Backbone as CSV, one residue per row, in Angstrom:
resi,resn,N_x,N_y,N_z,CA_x,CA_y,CA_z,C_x,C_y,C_z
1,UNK,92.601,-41.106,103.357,92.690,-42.016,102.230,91.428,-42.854,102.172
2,UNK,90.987,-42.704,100.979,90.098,-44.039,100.972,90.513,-45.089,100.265
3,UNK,89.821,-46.456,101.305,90.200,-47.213,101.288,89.924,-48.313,100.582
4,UNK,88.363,-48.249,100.424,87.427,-49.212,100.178,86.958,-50.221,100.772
5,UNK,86.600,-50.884,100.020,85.901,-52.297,100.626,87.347,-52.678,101.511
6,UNK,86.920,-52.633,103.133,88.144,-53.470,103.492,87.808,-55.442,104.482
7,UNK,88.578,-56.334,104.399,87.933,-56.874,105.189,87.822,-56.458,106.717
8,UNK,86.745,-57.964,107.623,86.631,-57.529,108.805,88.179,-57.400,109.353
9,UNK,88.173,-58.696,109.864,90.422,-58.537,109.943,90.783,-56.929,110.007
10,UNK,91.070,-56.558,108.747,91.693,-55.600,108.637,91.456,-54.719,109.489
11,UNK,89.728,-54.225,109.456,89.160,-52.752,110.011,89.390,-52.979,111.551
12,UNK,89.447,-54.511,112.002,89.709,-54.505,113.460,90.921,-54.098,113.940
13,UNK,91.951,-54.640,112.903,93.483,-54.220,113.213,93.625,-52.702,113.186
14,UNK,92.899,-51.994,112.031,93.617,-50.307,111.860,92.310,-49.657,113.253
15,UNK,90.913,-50.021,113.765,90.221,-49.639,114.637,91.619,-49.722,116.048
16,UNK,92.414,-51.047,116.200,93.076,-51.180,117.111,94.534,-50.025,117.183
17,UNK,94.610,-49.736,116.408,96.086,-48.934,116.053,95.328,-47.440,116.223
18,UNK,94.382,-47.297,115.743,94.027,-45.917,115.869,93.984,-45.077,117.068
19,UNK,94.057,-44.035,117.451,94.602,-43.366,119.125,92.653,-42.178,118.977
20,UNK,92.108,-42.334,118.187,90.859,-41.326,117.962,89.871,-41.837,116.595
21,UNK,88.266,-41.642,116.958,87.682,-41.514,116.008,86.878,-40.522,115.583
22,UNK,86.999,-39.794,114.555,86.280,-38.492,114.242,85.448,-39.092,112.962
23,UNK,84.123,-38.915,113.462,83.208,-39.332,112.879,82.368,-38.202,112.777
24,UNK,82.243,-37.199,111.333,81.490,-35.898,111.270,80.219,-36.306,109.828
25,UNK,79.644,-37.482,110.046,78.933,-37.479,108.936,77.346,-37.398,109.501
26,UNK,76.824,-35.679,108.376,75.749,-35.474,108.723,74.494,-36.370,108.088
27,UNK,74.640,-37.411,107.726,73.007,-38.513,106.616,73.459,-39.918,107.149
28,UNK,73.595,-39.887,108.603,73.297,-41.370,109.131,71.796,-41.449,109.745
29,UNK,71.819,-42.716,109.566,70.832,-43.717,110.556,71.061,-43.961,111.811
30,UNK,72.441,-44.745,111.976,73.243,-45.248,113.106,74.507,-45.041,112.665
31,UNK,75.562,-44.585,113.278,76.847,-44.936,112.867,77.734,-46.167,113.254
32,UNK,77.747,-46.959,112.077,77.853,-48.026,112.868,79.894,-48.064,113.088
33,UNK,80.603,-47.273,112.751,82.100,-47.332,113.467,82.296,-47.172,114.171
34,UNK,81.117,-46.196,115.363,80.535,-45.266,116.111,80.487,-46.731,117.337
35,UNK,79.724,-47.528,116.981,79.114,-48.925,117.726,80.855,-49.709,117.640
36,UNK,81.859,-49.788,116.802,82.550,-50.517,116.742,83.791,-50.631,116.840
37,UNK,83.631,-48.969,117.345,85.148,-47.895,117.681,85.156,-48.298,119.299
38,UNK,83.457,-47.672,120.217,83.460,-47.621,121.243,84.135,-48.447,122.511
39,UNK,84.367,-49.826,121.626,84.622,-51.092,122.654,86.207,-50.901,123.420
40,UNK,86.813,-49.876,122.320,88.307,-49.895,122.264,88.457,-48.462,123.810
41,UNK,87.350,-47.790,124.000,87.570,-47.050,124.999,88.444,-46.030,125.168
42,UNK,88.706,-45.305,123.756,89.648,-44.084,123.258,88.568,-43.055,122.949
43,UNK,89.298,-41.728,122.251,88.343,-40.859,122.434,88.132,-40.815,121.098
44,UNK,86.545,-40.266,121.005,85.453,-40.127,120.148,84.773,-38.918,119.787
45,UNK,85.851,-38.300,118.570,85.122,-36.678,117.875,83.670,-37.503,117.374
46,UNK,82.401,-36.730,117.622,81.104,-37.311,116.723,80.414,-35.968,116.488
47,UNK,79.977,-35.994,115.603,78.685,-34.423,114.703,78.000,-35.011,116.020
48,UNK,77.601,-33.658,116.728,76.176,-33.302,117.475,75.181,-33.684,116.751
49,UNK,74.807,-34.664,116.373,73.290,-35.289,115.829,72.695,-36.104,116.479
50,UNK,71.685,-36.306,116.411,70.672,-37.434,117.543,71.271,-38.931,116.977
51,UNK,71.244,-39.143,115.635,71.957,-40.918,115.639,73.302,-41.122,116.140
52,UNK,74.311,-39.962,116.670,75.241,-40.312,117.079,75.166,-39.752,118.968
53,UNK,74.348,-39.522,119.474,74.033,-39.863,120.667,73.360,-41.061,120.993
54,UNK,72.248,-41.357,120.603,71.948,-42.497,120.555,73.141,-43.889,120.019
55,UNK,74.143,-43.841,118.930,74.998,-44.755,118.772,75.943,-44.459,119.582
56,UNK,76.609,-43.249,120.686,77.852,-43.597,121.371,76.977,-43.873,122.768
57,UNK,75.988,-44.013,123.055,75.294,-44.442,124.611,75.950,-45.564,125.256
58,UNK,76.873,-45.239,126.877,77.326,-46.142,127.079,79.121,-45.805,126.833
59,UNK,79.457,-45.068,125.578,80.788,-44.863,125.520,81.609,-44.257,126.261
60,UNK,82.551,-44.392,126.284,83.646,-43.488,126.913,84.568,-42.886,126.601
61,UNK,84.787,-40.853,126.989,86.115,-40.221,126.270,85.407,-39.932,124.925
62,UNK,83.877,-39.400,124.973,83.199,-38.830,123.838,83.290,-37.214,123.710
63,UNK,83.098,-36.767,122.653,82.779,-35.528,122.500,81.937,-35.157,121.563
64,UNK,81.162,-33.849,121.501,80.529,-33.662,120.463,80.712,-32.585,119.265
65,UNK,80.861,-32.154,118.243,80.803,-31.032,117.626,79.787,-30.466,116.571
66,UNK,79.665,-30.096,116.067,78.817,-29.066,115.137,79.534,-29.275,114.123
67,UNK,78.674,-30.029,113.076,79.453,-30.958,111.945,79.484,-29.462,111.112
68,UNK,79.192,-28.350,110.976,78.787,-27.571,110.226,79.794,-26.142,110.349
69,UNK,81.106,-26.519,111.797,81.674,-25.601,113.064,83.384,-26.644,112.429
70,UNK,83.958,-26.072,111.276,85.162,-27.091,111.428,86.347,-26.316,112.297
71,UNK,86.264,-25.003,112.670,86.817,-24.558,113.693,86.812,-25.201,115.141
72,UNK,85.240,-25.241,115.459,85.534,-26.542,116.694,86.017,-27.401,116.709
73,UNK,85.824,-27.989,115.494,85.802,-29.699,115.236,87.661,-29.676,115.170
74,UNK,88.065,-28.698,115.015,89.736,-28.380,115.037,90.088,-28.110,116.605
75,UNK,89.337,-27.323,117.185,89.681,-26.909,119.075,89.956,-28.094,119.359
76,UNK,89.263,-29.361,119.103,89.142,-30.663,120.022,89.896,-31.584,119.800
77,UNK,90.125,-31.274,118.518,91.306,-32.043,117.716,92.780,-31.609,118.202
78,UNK,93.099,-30.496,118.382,93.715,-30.265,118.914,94.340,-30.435,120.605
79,UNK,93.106,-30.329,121.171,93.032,-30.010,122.311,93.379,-31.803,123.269
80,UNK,93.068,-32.958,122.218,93.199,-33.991,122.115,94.987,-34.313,122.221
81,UNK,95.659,-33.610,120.886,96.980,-34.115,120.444,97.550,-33.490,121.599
82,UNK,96.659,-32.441,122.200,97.660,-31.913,123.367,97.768,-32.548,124.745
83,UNK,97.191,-33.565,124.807,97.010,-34.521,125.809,95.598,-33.666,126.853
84,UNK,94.951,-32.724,126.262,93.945,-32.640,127.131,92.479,-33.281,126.727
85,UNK,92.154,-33.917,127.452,91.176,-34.762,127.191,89.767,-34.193,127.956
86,UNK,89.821,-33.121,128.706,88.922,-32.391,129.394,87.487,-32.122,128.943
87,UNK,87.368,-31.766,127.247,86.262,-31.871,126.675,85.533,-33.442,126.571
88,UNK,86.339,-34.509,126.720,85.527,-35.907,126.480,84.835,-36.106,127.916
89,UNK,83.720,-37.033,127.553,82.820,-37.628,129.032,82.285,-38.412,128.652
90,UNK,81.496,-39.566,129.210,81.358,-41.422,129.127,79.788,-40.568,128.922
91,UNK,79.212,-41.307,128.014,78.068,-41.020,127.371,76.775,-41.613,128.367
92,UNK,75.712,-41.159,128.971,74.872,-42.303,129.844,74.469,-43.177,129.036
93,UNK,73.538,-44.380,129.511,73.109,-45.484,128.842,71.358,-44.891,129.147
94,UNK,70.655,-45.186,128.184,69.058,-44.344,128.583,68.460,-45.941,128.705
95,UNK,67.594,-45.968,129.158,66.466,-46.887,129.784,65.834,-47.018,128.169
96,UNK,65.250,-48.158,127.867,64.330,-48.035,126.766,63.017,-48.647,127.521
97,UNK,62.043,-47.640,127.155,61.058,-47.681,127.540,60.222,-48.774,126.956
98,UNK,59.254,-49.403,127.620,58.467,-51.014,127.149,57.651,-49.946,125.953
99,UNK,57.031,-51.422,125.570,57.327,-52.695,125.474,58.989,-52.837,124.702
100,UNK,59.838,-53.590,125.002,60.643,-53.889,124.604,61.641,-55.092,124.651
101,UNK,61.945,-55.722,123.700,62.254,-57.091,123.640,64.272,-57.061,123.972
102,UNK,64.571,-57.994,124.531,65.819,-58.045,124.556,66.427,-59.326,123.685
103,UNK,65.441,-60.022,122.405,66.061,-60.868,121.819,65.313,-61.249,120.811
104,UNK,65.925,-61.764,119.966,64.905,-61.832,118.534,63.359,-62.945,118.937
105,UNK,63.489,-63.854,119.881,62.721,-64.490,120.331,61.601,-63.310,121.060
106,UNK,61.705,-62.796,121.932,60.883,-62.006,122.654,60.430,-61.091,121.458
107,UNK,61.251,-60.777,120.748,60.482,-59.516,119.975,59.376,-60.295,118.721
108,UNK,59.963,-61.427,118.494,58.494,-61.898,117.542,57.333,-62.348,118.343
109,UNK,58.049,-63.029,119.538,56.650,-63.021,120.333,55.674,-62.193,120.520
110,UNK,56.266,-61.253,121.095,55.610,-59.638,120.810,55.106,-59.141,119.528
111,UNK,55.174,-59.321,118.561,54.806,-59.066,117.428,53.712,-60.116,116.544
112,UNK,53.823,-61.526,117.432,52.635,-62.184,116.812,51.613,-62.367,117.790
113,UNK,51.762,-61.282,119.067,50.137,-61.496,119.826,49.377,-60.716,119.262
């Protein structure tokens, strides 16, 4: 269903009720439900794309599929309702390489030497 514009409130309450997030969209940047699903520590269908490795880094009970493969994207789905969780694994966290700022202060500093 779509939903639309929902408030914050809301998306926190139905993010909290939800048991999975399947997130198969191939024209992101970042996914940001991706960033806002993760905290809840359930499992996570995501398209095999580089912005959604980079946005689940750190997560846990991830998986990946082939946004293009809805037969897979069904194995896991399944394989999920069946209580096997065997395909998910906690995503690593990567090092970001310098220069790099950890706060809006450091990063303008950096940017006005």
């Amino acid at each position: 269903d779509f939903m639309g514009f929902i408030p914050k409130a809301k998306l926190v309450e139905l993010y909290a009720e939800t048991n999975c997030l399947i997130y198969p969209s191939k024209v992101e940047s970042w996914g940001l439900p991706i960033s806002e699903f993760s905290k809840y520590e359930r499992p996570m269908l995501l398209a095999d794309l580089p912005y959604a490795h980079e946005t689940a880094e750190g997560s846990l009970k991830t998986a990946y599929f082939n946004p293009d493969d809805p037969k897979q994207l069904a194995r896991l789905m399944a394989s999920l309702i069946n209580g096997n969780e065997s395909n998910l694994s906690n995503q690593p966290v990567k090092d970001l390489a310098e220069p790099r700022a950890e706060n809006w202060e450091e990063l303008f500093n950096m940017l006005l030497k």
